Tab-separated table of C-alpha atoms (C1' of nucleotides) in Angstrom:
chain	number	residue	atom	x	y	z
A	185	MET	CA	-21.662	-31.757	12.000
A	186	ILE	CA	-23.518	-35.481	12.062
A	187	VAL	CA	-20.621	-37.796	11.633
A	188	LEU	CA	-21.885	-41.234	10.232
A	189	ASP	CA	-20.702	-44.883	11.346
A	190	ASP	CA	-17.653	-44.179	9.117
A	191	ARG	CA	-15.577	-42.153	11.860
A	192	ALA	CA	-15.558	-44.740	14.521
A	193	ASP	CA	-11.848	-44.732	14.886
A	194	ASP	CA	-8.551	-43.793	13.164
A	195	ARG	CA	-8.257	-47.047	11.544
A	196	THR	CA	-7.745	-46.801	7.655
A	197	ARG	CA	-10.562	-48.546	5.228
A	198	ALA	CA	-7.609	-51.231	4.368
A	199	ASP	CA	-7.310	-51.877	8.065
A	200	ARG	CA	-10.826	-52.632	8.205
A	201	LEU	CA	-10.957	-54.753	5.363
A	202	VAL	CA	-8.235	-57.081	6.588
A	203	GLY	CA	-10.439	-57.724	9.405
A	204	ASP	CA	-13.058	-58.349	7.554
A	205	VAL	CA	-11.887	-60.664	4.716
A	206	THR	CA	-10.047	-62.521	7.532
A	207	ASP	CA	-13.396	-62.819	9.334
A	208	GLY	CA	-15.157	-64.160	6.246
A	209	ILE	CA	-12.402	-66.578	5.686
A	210	LEU	CA	-12.195	-67.732	9.102
A	211	SER	CA	-16.073	-68.062	9.120
A	212	GLY	CA	-16.091	-70.169	5.865
A	213	LEU	CA	-17.968	-67.290	3.804
A	214	PHE	CA	-15.072	-67.596	1.781
A	215	ALA	CA	-13.974	-71.167	0.952
A	216	PRO	CA	-10.395	-72.261	0.148
A	217	GLY	CA	-9.642	-71.934	-3.535
A	218	ASP	CA	-12.434	-69.160	-3.936
A	219	ARG	CA	-11.743	-66.637	-6.025
A	220	LEU	CA	-11.073	-63.068	-4.393
A	221	ASP	CA	-12.477	-60.616	-7.113
A	222	GLU	CA	-10.931	-56.943	-6.293
A	223	ALA	CA	-14.105	-55.295	-7.780
A	224	SER	CA	-16.729	-57.673	-5.889
A	225	LEU	CA	-15.023	-57.280	-2.970
A	226	ALA	CA	-15.536	-53.503	-3.357
A	227	GLU	CA	-18.761	-53.479	-4.072
A	228	ARG	CA	-19.917	-55.916	-1.372
A	229	TYR	CA	-18.028	-53.906	1.100
A	230	GLY	CA	-18.642	-50.463	-0.302
A	231	VAL	CA	-15.187	-48.802	-0.768
A	232	SER	CA	-13.277	-48.506	-4.068
A	233	ARG	CA	-10.520	-51.334	-5.275
A	234	THR	CA	-7.781	-49.395	-3.832
A	235	PRO	CA	-7.941	-50.144	-0.245
A	236	VAL	CA	-9.211	-53.621	-1.342
A	237	ARG	CA	-5.887	-54.340	-2.886
A	238	GLU	CA	-3.942	-53.380	-0.016
A	239	ALA	CA	-5.678	-55.374	2.221
A	240	LEU	CA	-5.713	-58.295	-0.234
A	241	ARG	CA	-1.822	-57.838	-0.439
A	242	ARG	CA	-1.570	-58.039	3.192
A	243	LEU	CA	-3.194	-61.251	3.634
A	244	ALA	CA	-0.949	-62.502	1.086
A	245	SER	CA	1.897	-61.880	3.279
A	246	SER	CA	-0.268	-63.287	5.932
A	247	GLY	CA	-0.246	-66.400	3.900
A	248	LEU	CA	-4.079	-66.218	4.334
A	249	VAL	CA	-4.734	-66.185	0.720
A	250	GLU	CA	-2.523	-66.440	-2.338
A	251	THR	CA	-1.856	-63.626	-4.844
A	252	ARG	CA	-0.265	-64.241	-8.399
A	253	PRO	CA	0.848	-61.172	-10.647
A	254	ARG	CA	-2.204	-60.599	-13.184
A	255	ARG	CA	-3.767	-63.901	-12.049
A	256	GLY	CA	-5.772	-62.498	-8.905
A	257	THR	CA	-6.212	-63.783	-5.885
A	258	VAL	CA	-7.625	-66.967	-3.842
A	259	VAL	CA	-8.213	-68.462	-0.627
A	260	ALA	CA	-5.367	-69.946	-0.174
A	261	SER	CA	-5.918	-73.771	-0.122
A	262	LEU	CA	-3.166	-75.850	2.247
A	263	THR	CA	-2.283	-79.120	0.942
A	264	PRO	CA	-2.534	-81.959	3.579
A	265	GLU	CA	1.111	-81.995	3.439
A	266	ARG	CA	1.591	-78.179	3.755
A	267	LEU	CA	-1.146	-78.038	6.872
A	268	ALA	CA	0.828	-80.955	8.273
A	269	GLU	CA	3.994	-78.642	8.051
A	270	LEU	CA	2.218	-75.687	9.623
A	271	PHE	CA	1.027	-77.803	12.341
A	272	GLY	CA	4.556	-79.366	13.073
A	273	ALA	CA	5.953	-75.833	12.875
A	274	MET	CA	3.785	-74.180	15.370
A	275	ALA	CA	4.242	-77.412	17.602
A	276	GLU	CA	7.906	-76.883	17.878
A	277	LEU	CA	7.704	-72.831	18.351
A	278	GLU	CA	5.298	-73.807	21.445
A	279	ALA	CA	7.645	-76.427	22.721
A	280	THR	CA	10.382	-73.722	22.094
A	281	CYS	CA	8.134	-71.068	24.096
A	282	ALA	CA	7.479	-73.254	26.878
A	283	ARG	CA	11.333	-74.546	27.372
A	284	LEU	CA	12.146	-70.787	27.604
A	285	CYS	CA	9.390	-70.149	29.890
A	286	ALA	CA	10.789	-73.025	32.322
A	287	LEU	CA	14.399	-71.393	32.005
A	288	SER	CA	13.275	-67.366	32.619
A	289	MET	CA	9.401	-67.108	33.672
A	290	SER	CA	9.490	-64.695	36.291
A	291	PRO	CA	7.876	-65.789	39.801
A	292	VAL	CA	4.823	-63.589	39.281
A	293	GLU	CA	4.659	-65.037	35.617
A	294	ARG	CA	4.759	-68.846	37.187
A	295	ARG	CA	2.063	-67.855	39.728
A	296	ARG	CA	-0.112	-66.508	37.004
A	297	LEU	CA	0.345	-69.445	34.926
A	298	GLU	CA	-0.649	-71.791	37.772
A	299	ASP	CA	-3.354	-69.815	38.712
A	300	HIS	CA	-5.348	-69.566	35.324
A	301	HIS	CA	-4.449	-73.456	34.581
A	302	ALA	CA	-6.517	-74.271	37.890
A	303	ALA	CA	-9.052	-71.857	36.879
A	304	MET	CA	-9.557	-73.776	33.819
A	305	GLU	CA	-10.624	-76.840	35.589
A	306	THR	CA	-14.203	-75.378	36.614
A	307	LEU	CA	-14.608	-75.089	32.795
A	308	VAL	CA	-13.847	-78.630	32.517
A	309	SER	CA	-16.138	-79.880	34.985
A	310	ALA	CA	-18.646	-77.809	33.440
A	311	GLU	CA	-18.272	-78.755	29.733
A	312	ASP	CA	-17.816	-75.323	28.554
A	313	VAL	CA	-16.321	-75.592	25.706
A	314	ASP	CA	-16.476	-71.855	24.448
A	315	GLY	CA	-15.033	-70.834	27.920
A	316	PHE	CA	-12.165	-73.634	27.635
A	317	VAL	CA	-11.527	-72.185	24.104
A	318	SER	CA	-11.069	-68.799	24.950
A	319	ALA	CA	-9.125	-69.354	28.143
A	320	ASN	CA	-7.074	-72.029	26.091
A	321	LEU	CA	-5.859	-69.192	23.840
A	322	ALA	CA	-4.951	-67.193	27.104
A	323	PHE	CA	-3.262	-69.894	28.542
A	324	HIS	CA	-0.958	-70.319	24.918
A	325	THR	CA	-0.429	-66.827	25.052
A	326	GLN	CA	0.967	-66.612	28.903
A	327	ILE	CA	3.526	-69.037	27.315
A	328	TYR	CA	4.417	-67.148	24.422
A	329	ALA	CA	4.582	-63.815	26.617
A	330	GLY	CA	6.714	-65.941	29.295
A	331	ALA	CA	9.031	-66.887	26.835
A	332	HIS	CA	10.356	-63.058	26.863
A	333	ASN	CA	10.993	-63.171	23.043
A	334	GLY	CA	8.480	-60.939	21.356
A	335	HIS	CA	9.278	-61.896	17.845
A	336	LEU	CA	8.559	-65.597	18.664
A	337	ALA	CA	5.896	-64.703	20.235
A	338	GLU	CA	4.885	-62.777	17.291
A	339	ILE	CA	5.462	-66.089	14.984
A	340	ALA	CA	3.896	-68.278	17.306
A	341	ALA	CA	0.574	-66.297	17.444
A	342	GLY	CA	0.680	-65.695	13.803
A	343	LEU	CA	0.785	-68.889	13.147
A	344	ARG	CA	-2.296	-69.989	15.713
A	345	THR	CA	-4.379	-67.672	13.791
A	346	ARG	CA	-3.676	-68.954	10.608
A	347	LEU	CA	-4.327	-72.409	12.080
A	348	MET	CA	-7.755	-71.132	13.611
A	349	PRO	CA	-10.069	-72.520	11.108
A	350	TYR	CA	-8.322	-75.959	10.983
A	351	ARG	CA	-9.061	-76.210	14.749
A	352	ARG	CA	-12.711	-75.399	15.437
A	353	ALA	CA	-14.309	-78.487	15.673
A	354	GLN	CA	-11.576	-79.990	17.473
A	355	PHE	CA	-12.609	-79.525	21.401
A	356	ARG	CA	-15.986	-80.723	20.739
A	357	MET	CA	-14.601	-83.828	20.351
A	358	ALA	CA	-15.537	-86.189	23.097
A	359	GLY	CA	-13.179	-86.690	26.030
A	360	ARG	CA	-10.952	-83.873	24.383
A	361	LEU	CA	-11.420	-80.873	26.999
A	362	PRO	CA	-9.909	-83.233	30.097
A	363	ARG	CA	-7.677	-84.281	28.077
A	364	SER	CA	-6.056	-81.154	26.782
A	365	HIS	CA	-6.443	-79.917	30.719
A	366	ALA	CA	-4.163	-82.823	31.436
A	367	GLU	CA	-1.559	-82.030	29.016
A	368	HIS	CA	-1.682	-78.225	29.921
A	369	GLY	CA	-0.954	-79.793	33.808
A	370	ALA	CA	1.847	-81.849	32.873
A	371	VAL	CA	3.545	-78.272	30.681
A	372	VAL	CA	2.862	-76.244	33.922
A	373	SER	CA	4.445	-78.614	36.212
A	374	ALA	CA	7.384	-78.889	34.279
A	375	ILE	CA	7.669	-75.032	33.711
A	376	LEU	CA	7.106	-74.379	37.621
A	377	ALA	CA	9.578	-76.886	38.184
A	378	ALA	CA	11.933	-74.975	35.815
A	379	ASP	CA	12.712	-78.027	33.853
A	380	ALA	CA	13.252	-77.290	30.434
A	381	GLY	CA	13.470	-80.310	28.406
A	382	ALA	CA	10.162	-81.784	30.237
A	383	ALA	CA	8.364	-78.147	29.444
A	384	HIS	CA	9.496	-78.585	26.000
A	385	GLY	CA	8.242	-82.273	25.515
A	386	ALA	CA	5.021	-81.896	27.518
A	387	MET	CA	4.153	-78.782	25.057
A	388	LEU	CA	5.824	-80.604	22.062
A	389	ARG	CA	3.081	-83.745	22.850
A	390	HIS	CA	0.198	-81.726	23.594
A	391	VAL	CA	0.290	-79.489	20.309
A	392	SER	CA	1.046	-82.881	18.192
A	393	LEU	CA	-1.865	-84.578	19.791
A	394	VAL	CA	-4.361	-81.790	18.738
A	395	GLU	CA	-2.906	-81.978	15.476
A	396	ASP	CA	-3.708	-85.938	15.320
A	397	SER	CA	-7.108	-85.165	16.346
A	398	PHE	CA	-7.222	-82.759	13.814
A	399	GLU	CA	-6.274	-85.367	11.474
A	400	ARG	CA	-8.482	-87.753	12.573
A	401	LEU	CA	-11.620	-85.081	11.889
A	402	ALA	CA	-10.071	-83.924	8.325
A	403	LEU	CA	-9.988	-88.063	7.345
A	404	ARG	CA	-13.551	-88.476	8.392
A	405	ARG	CA	-15.048	-85.240	6.072
A	406	PRO	CA	-11.964	-84.726	3.271
A	407	ARG	CA	-11.953	-81.542	1.461
B	77	MET	CA	5.268	-72.418	-30.485
B	78	ILE	CA	7.864	-70.434	-29.379
B	79	VAL	CA	8.041	-70.244	-25.610
B	80	LEU	CA	11.306	-70.148	-24.315
B	81	ASP	CA	11.818	-67.853	-21.514
B	82	ASP	CA	7.912	-67.155	-20.590
B	83	ARG	CA	9.024	-66.511	-16.926
B	84	ALA	CA	11.036	-63.479	-18.976
B	85	ASP	CA	9.524	-60.624	-16.696
B	86	ASP	CA	6.229	-61.198	-14.932
B	87	ARG	CA	7.436	-59.437	-12.235
B	88	THR	CA	5.347	-56.284	-11.235
B	89	ARG	CA	6.737	-52.905	-10.566
B	90	ALA	CA	5.729	-53.400	-7.096
B	91	ASP	CA	7.832	-56.560	-7.242
B	92	ARG	CA	11.020	-54.790	-8.477
B	93	LEU	CA	10.498	-51.818	-5.715
B	94	VAL	CA	10.616	-54.182	-3.075
B	95	GLY	CA	13.978	-55.550	-4.073
B	96	ASP	CA	15.162	-52.110	-4.702
B	97	VAL	CA	14.261	-50.558	-1.819
B	98	THR	CA	15.107	-53.393	0.335
B	99	ASP	CA	18.986	-53.114	-1.357
B	100	GLY	CA	18.742	-49.536	-0.740
B	101	ILE	CA	18.290	-50.215	2.846
B	102	LEU	CA	20.792	-52.979	3.108
B	103	SER	CA	23.307	-50.991	1.435
B	104	GLY	CA	23.025	-47.953	3.683
B	105	LEU	CA	21.276	-45.530	1.102
B	106	PHE	CA	18.162	-45.643	3.185
B	107	ALA	CA	19.708	-45.481	7.003
B	108	PRO	CA	17.346	-46.572	10.053
B	109	GLY	CA	15.214	-43.758	10.872
B	110	ASP	CA	15.018	-42.316	7.439
B	111	ARG	CA	11.817	-40.947	6.242
B	112	LEU	CA	10.564	-42.723	3.147
B	113	ASP	CA	8.280	-40.602	1.392
B	114	GLU	CA	5.929	-42.048	-1.502
B	115	ALA	CA	6.382	-39.241	-4.011
B	116	SER	CA	9.738	-39.103	-3.570
B	117	LEU	CA	10.475	-42.843	-4.223
B	118	ALA	CA	7.918	-42.866	-6.850
B	119	GLU	CA	10.037	-39.919	-8.398
B	120	ARG	CA	13.347	-41.591	-7.910
B	121	TYR	CA	12.344	-45.194	-9.502
B	122	GLY	CA	10.156	-43.763	-12.216
B	123	VAL	CA	6.875	-44.914	-11.384
B	124	SER	CA	4.079	-43.618	-10.008
B	125	ARG	CA	2.817	-43.688	-6.379
B	126	THR	CA	0.726	-46.962	-6.537
B	127	PRO	CA	3.509	-49.473	-6.673
B	128	VAL	CA	5.434	-47.561	-4.443
B	129	ARG	CA	2.616	-47.706	-1.746
B	130	GLU	CA	2.445	-51.345	-2.307
B	131	ALA	CA	6.378	-52.019	-2.106
B	132	LEU	CA	6.445	-49.962	1.070
B	133	ARG	CA	3.299	-52.138	2.380
B	134	ARG	CA	5.135	-55.567	2.080
B	135	LEU	CA	8.329	-54.270	3.412
B	136	ALA	CA	6.527	-53.278	6.611
B	137	SER	CA	5.012	-56.608	6.780
B	138	SER	CA	8.544	-57.937	6.519
B	139	GLY	CA	10.085	-55.786	9.008
B	140	LEU	CA	12.135	-53.895	7.139
B	141	VAL	CA	9.852	-50.731	7.299
B	142	GLU	CA	7.644	-49.039	9.524
B	143	THR	CA	4.627	-47.366	8.458
B	144	ARG	CA	2.172	-45.802	10.911
B	145	PRO	CA	-1.287	-45.061	9.064
B	146	ARG	CA	-1.264	-41.483	7.973
B	147	ARG	CA	2.010	-40.466	9.231
B	148	GLY	CA	4.187	-42.145	6.649
B	149	THR	CA	6.930	-44.750	6.367
B	150	VAL	CA	10.548	-44.913	8.342
B	151	VAL	CA	13.041	-47.354	7.939
B	152	ALA	CA	12.782	-49.417	10.891
B	153	SER	CA	15.399	-49.165	13.451
B	154	LEU	CA	15.851	-51.591	15.811
B	155	THR	CA	16.489	-51.079	19.501
B	156	PRO	CA	19.453	-53.112	20.897
B	157	GLU	CA	16.365	-54.821	22.612
B	158	ARG	CA	14.450	-55.782	19.714
B	159	LEU	CA	17.653	-56.979	18.121
B	160	ALA	CA	18.596	-59.347	20.773
B	161	GLU	CA	15.257	-60.879	20.303
B	162	LEU	CA	15.292	-61.376	16.828
B	163	PHE	CA	19.231	-63.049	17.180
B	164	GLY	CA	17.294	-65.015	20.199
B	165	ALA	CA	14.516	-66.157	17.713
B	166	MET	CA	16.925	-67.252	15.085
B	167	ALA	CA	18.903	-69.010	17.551
B	168	GLU	CA	16.035	-70.966	18.889
B	169	LEU	CA	14.908	-71.946	15.755
B	170	GLU	CA	18.185	-72.774	13.959
B	171	ALA	CA	18.548	-74.954	17.255
B	172	THR	CA	15.126	-76.533	16.518
B	173	CYS	CA	16.175	-77.386	12.984
B	174	ALA	CA	19.071	-79.194	14.039
B	175	ARG	CA	17.504	-81.162	16.506
B	176	LEU	CA	14.904	-82.011	13.957
B	177	CYS	CA	17.912	-83.120	11.654
B	178	ALA	CA	19.428	-85.217	14.176
B	179	LEU	CA	15.809	-87.238	14.458
B	180	SER	CA	14.668	-87.277	10.794
B	181	MET	CA	17.554	-86.585	8.529
B	182	SER	CA	17.984	-89.390	5.705
B	183	PRO	CA	21.360	-91.222	5.677
B	184	VAL	CA	22.215	-89.347	2.000
B	185	GLU	CA	21.395	-85.903	4.075
B	186	ARG	CA	23.551	-86.753	6.757
B	187	ARG	CA	26.402	-87.575	4.346
B	188	ARG	CA	26.295	-84.632	2.343
B	189	LEU	CA	26.308	-82.528	5.393
B	190	GLU	CA	29.297	-84.150	6.869
B	191	ASP	CA	31.378	-83.606	3.534
B	192	HIS	CA	29.917	-80.424	2.904
B	193	HIS	CA	31.480	-79.388	6.675
B	194	ALA	CA	34.953	-81.486	5.822
B	195	ALA	CA	35.216	-79.190	2.659
B	196	MET	CA	34.892	-75.855	4.701
B	197	GLU	CA	38.290	-76.961	6.536
B	198	THR	CA	40.029	-75.982	3.694
B	199	LEU	CA	38.388	-72.472	3.515
B	200	VAL	CA	39.358	-71.868	6.972
B	201	SER	CA	43.168	-72.805	6.555
B	202	ALA	CA	43.214	-70.853	3.176
B	203	GLU	CA	41.735	-67.773	5.556
B	204	ASP	CA	39.174	-67.488	2.653
B	205	VAL	CA	36.244	-65.381	4.365
B	206	ASP	CA	34.087	-65.037	1.852
B	207	GLY	CA	34.489	-68.290	0.674
B	208	PHE	CA	33.639	-69.640	4.088
B	209	VAL	CA	30.727	-66.916	4.367
B	210	SER	CA	29.067	-68.254	1.274
B	211	ALA	CA	29.515	-72.167	2.560
B	212	ASN	CA	28.444	-71.294	6.016
B	213	LEU	CA	25.284	-70.116	4.176
B	214	ALA	CA	24.774	-73.200	2.500
B	215	PHE	CA	25.698	-75.226	5.613
B	216	HIS	CA	22.820	-73.445	7.754
B	217	THR	CA	20.491	-73.995	4.591
B	218	GLN	CA	21.239	-77.869	4.789
B	219	ILE	CA	20.359	-77.516	8.356
B	220	TYR	CA	16.899	-75.913	7.546
B	221	ALA	CA	16.257	-78.372	4.596
B	222	GLY	CA	16.928	-81.501	7.107
B	223	ALA	CA	14.452	-80.330	9.561
B	224	HIS	CA	12.117	-81.749	6.818
B	225	ASN	CA	9.145	-78.588	7.701
B	226	GLY	CA	9.195	-76.299	4.615
B	227	HIS	CA	7.192	-73.379	7.133
B	228	LEU	CA	10.460	-73.610	9.715
B	229	ALA	CA	12.774	-73.515	6.644
B	230	GLU	CA	11.060	-70.284	5.359
B	231	ILE	CA	10.689	-68.821	9.064
B	232	ALA	CA	14.420	-69.403	9.347
B	233	ALA	CA	15.759	-68.512	6.199
B	234	GLY	CA	13.535	-65.261	6.484
B	235	LEU	CA	15.351	-64.144	9.555
B	236	ARG	CA	18.417	-64.723	8.522
B	237	THR	CA	18.273	-62.473	5.500
B	238	ARG	CA	17.185	-59.401	7.879
B	239	LEU	CA	19.898	-60.004	10.357
B	240	MET	CA	22.368	-60.406	7.376
B	241	PRO	CA	23.261	-56.461	7.624
B	242	TYR	CA	24.101	-56.903	10.942
B	243	ARG	CA	26.100	-59.929	10.421
B	244	ARG	CA	28.586	-58.818	7.530
B	245	ALA	CA	31.920	-57.920	9.615
B	246	GLN	CA	31.681	-60.607	11.978
B	247	PHE	CA	33.672	-63.467	10.108
B	248	ARG	CA	36.304	-61.018	9.958
B	249	MET	CA	36.891	-60.685	13.777
B	250	ALA	CA	40.455	-62.589	14.415
B	251	GLY	CA	40.136	-66.289	14.966
B	252	ARG	CA	36.312	-66.276	14.070
B	253	LEU	CA	36.537	-68.603	11.231
B	254	PRO	CA	38.510	-71.924	13.026
B	255	ARG	CA	36.251	-70.951	15.925
B	256	SER	CA	33.003	-71.190	13.528
B	257	HIS	CA	34.258	-74.109	12.141
B	258	ALA	CA	34.556	-75.974	15.392
B	259	GLU	CA	31.110	-75.189	16.364
B	260	HIS	CA	29.938	-76.355	13.284
B	261	GLY	CA	31.582	-79.773	13.962
B	262	ALA	CA	29.985	-80.031	17.250
B	263	VAL	CA	26.706	-79.850	15.610
B	264	VAL	CA	27.567	-82.168	12.863
B	265	SER	CA	28.682	-85.058	15.245
B	266	ALA	CA	25.597	-84.585	17.171
B	267	ILE	CA	23.527	-84.814	14.108
B	268	LEU	CA	25.366	-87.728	12.598
B	269	ALA	CA	25.148	-89.551	16.227
B	270	ALA	CA	21.039	-88.702	16.032
B	271	ASP	CA	21.943	-86.890	19.464
B	272	ALA	CA	18.867	-84.723	19.410
B	273	GLY	CA	19.696	-82.932	22.639
B	274	ALA	CA	23.139	-82.134	21.803
B	275	ALA	CA	22.534	-80.942	18.330
B	276	HIS	CA	20.121	-78.655	19.748
B	277	GLY	CA	22.367	-77.395	22.381
B	278	ALA	CA	25.514	-77.105	20.091
B	279	MET	CA	23.520	-75.260	17.689
B	280	LEU	CA	22.023	-72.933	20.252
B	281	ARG	CA	25.270	-72.278	21.292
B	282	HIS	CA	26.917	-71.811	17.933
B	283	VAL	CA	24.512	-68.980	17.031
B	284	SER	CA	24.290	-67.218	20.377
B	285	LEU	CA	28.457	-66.922	20.149
B	286	VAL	CA	27.711	-65.187	16.805
B	287	GLU	CA	25.300	-62.736	18.461
B	288	ASP	CA	27.923	-62.498	21.354
B	289	SER	CA	30.478	-61.632	18.810
B	290	PHE	CA	27.866	-59.204	16.973
B	291	GLU	CA	27.182	-57.380	20.503
B	292	ARG	CA	31.056	-56.700	21.101
B	293	LEU	CA	31.153	-55.003	17.519
B	294	ALA	CA	27.996	-52.709	17.810
B	295	LEU	CA	29.243	-51.466	21.191
B	296	ARG	CA	32.525	-50.742	19.790
B	297	ARG	CA	30.916	-48.905	16.660
B	298	PRO	CA	27.746	-47.620	18.287
B	299	ARG	CA	25.421	-46.139	15.521
C	241	DC	C1'	8.866	-12.867	25.415
C	242	DG	C1'	6.526	-17.244	25.817
C	243	DG	C1'	2.410	-19.867	24.430
C	244	DG	C1'	-1.753	-21.054	22.347
C	245	DG	C1'	-4.590	-21.225	17.775
C	246	DA	C1'	-5.942	-20.470	13.234
C	247	DC	C1'	-3.955	-21.180	8.671
C	248	DA	C1'	-0.923	-22.872	5.285
C	249	DT	C1'	1.632	-26.534	3.574
C	250	DA	C1'	3.076	-31.290	2.772
C	251	DT	C1'	1.890	-36.221	2.559
C	252	DT	C1'	-1.077	-39.699	3.090
C	253	DG	C1'	-5.668	-42.503	1.786
C	254	DT	C1'	-9.330	-43.303	-1.770
C	255	DA	C1'	-11.542	-43.057	-5.787
C	256	DT	C1'	-11.703	-43.672	-10.846
C	257	DG	C1'	-10.273	-44.238	-15.532
C	258	DC	C1'	-6.708	-46.235	-18.687
C	259	DA	C1'	-3.471	-49.862	-20.434
C	260	DA	C1'	-2.006	-54.276	-20.441
C	261	DT	C1'	-2.257	-58.824	-19.902
C	262	DT	C1'	-4.807	-63.316	-19.480
C	263	DA	C1'	-8.703	-66.416	-19.733
C	264	DA	C1'	-12.286	-67.798	-22.841
C	265	DA	C1'	-15.175	-67.872	-26.423
C	266	DG	C1'	-15.611	-68.392	-31.406
C	267	DT	C1'	-14.387	-69.045	-35.906
C	268	DC	C1'	-11.597	-71.585	-39.355
C	269	DT	C1'	-8.468	-74.811	-41.540
C	270	DT	C1'	-7.048	-79.273	-42.378
D	112	DA	C1'	-14.648	-83.386	-35.871
D	113	DA	C1'	-10.386	-81.210	-33.694
D	114	DG	C1'	-6.991	-78.568	-33.195
D	115	DA	C1'	-4.958	-73.888	-33.665
D	116	DC	C1'	-5.481	-69.073	-34.259
D	117	DT	C1'	-8.382	-64.765	-33.715
D	118	DT	C1'	-10.904	-62.163	-31.009
D	119	DT	C1'	-13.692	-60.732	-27.223
D	120	DA	C1'	-14.599	-60.124	-22.387
D	121	DA	C1'	-13.206	-59.646	-18.214
D	122	DT	C1'	-9.939	-58.797	-14.250
D	123	DT	C1'	-5.616	-56.814	-12.827
D	124	DG	C1'	-1.572	-53.036	-12.813
D	125	DC	C1'	-0.604	-48.523	-13.412
D	126	DA	C1'	-1.274	-43.663	-13.230
D	127	DT	C1'	-3.375	-39.530	-11.814
D	128	DA	C1'	-6.761	-36.792	-9.293
D	129	DC	C1'	-9.382	-35.828	-5.387
D	130	DA	C1'	-10.203	-35.713	-0.100
D	131	DA	C1'	-8.333	-36.035	4.766
D	132	DT	C1'	-5.194	-35.341	7.607
D	133	DA	C1'	-0.915	-34.459	10.005
D	134	DT	C1'	2.641	-31.071	10.567
D	135	DG	C1'	4.691	-26.588	10.227
D	136	DT	C1'	4.475	-21.623	10.623
D	137	DC	C1'	2.727	-17.357	11.836
D	138	DC	C1'	0.266	-14.332	14.295
D	139	DC	C1'	-2.042	-12.520	18.051
D	140	DC	C1'	-2.936	-12.350	23.128
D	141	DG	C1'	-1.469	-12.714	27.244
DNA sequence: CGGGGACATATTGTATGCAATTAAAGTCTT
DNA sequence: AAGACTTTAATTGCATACAATATGTCCCCG
């Protein structure tokens, strides 16, 4: 039997739609406030309304879109206040993870974190923004994992993806790379020294500074 | 003209099912590990499979049930490790909120918190467990609100609800009421003194102790 | 007597049709 | 001409039918 492109994996259509629509939102194809009409999405992706509905419901529970009964779904548009809350929550969560890392990371984990941070130095000198962005994600993921609390890690990672679209241009700001790297250094040192308070503070400062740079960006290009 | 309770019932069937099935799980009607078959649920609640599916998906995203593609849905059974993670995450979140309270509660909020705590003294002396449980929820809710971060508050409140069934019997343990009240006292003092570190520590200890008492309970009555 | 495989059954995933509700356009009255 | 009511179009909510897949059973073979 000839199997067309449809049978690549056992993921359901709704699963794939969640990914596709998420990408659409993150890429700007669907802008905040845009109406996500079930029939149009179904046609666009070549499926029926049923899996589209399921995907939209899941996106709603993750906060990427907002659905009101019988009134349809729109891409979530975050008010500046709400956005600040999300950034603040993420900063606190990451700081908490860093604190737990300082307390409970295994020697191997500490070593890997140190190595990873050292390796990022190269990316900074080369001004390899894309490489840094990707390594940065890995760095923070290591922090989540080092907290040894899967649920905290889930929450933090979820928040990070959700805030991704609002952070894209950040690392392209002049001098942001070396600064981020230096801040990472403070976090790593504190964790290696098992200084919980310092790790918390350093991470809180780091993520909050990223937030600041976002806000300056947002002010320059409102809406 | 006559627009009294327009909010009467715009809830969808799926909305109601989420509530019903949640109650069923929390009340023990559906035990962890039980299979939640779409057709049976549809018949039981007198609806079609469509809203049942939607409700199950939402419950899955809240963590109350687990769904695997083409393999159906079962009531989530938390392993002891997973449960410990959830309690740990809640402890950290509440501690973070307490820390933020110490830093940023308004004078009015501090006053209200102090008053509320003082009023709980009466419930302790009277050994009014139900009253204390309810006042306890209000106490922690004030802490969430005092952090001035709606998203953190949402996460913390969600976790608290999810863990509710595992905490029910706790306050009935001998001597738990006065002890909890004393721990609250430490938190309140630290917040009133604007001592962020102490507030964090006191809340972390408080919630972790509650967790301990749960674990002793769970060990005594396994499954 | 045990194991592997084909078949049967049950359950989920998807599509489609209909009903209910909302938002909007148009009409009528004052 | 402005506002309110009626009507109309569009979209969501729900039900049902069909398709695809996992699970359980039975038989055959070793």
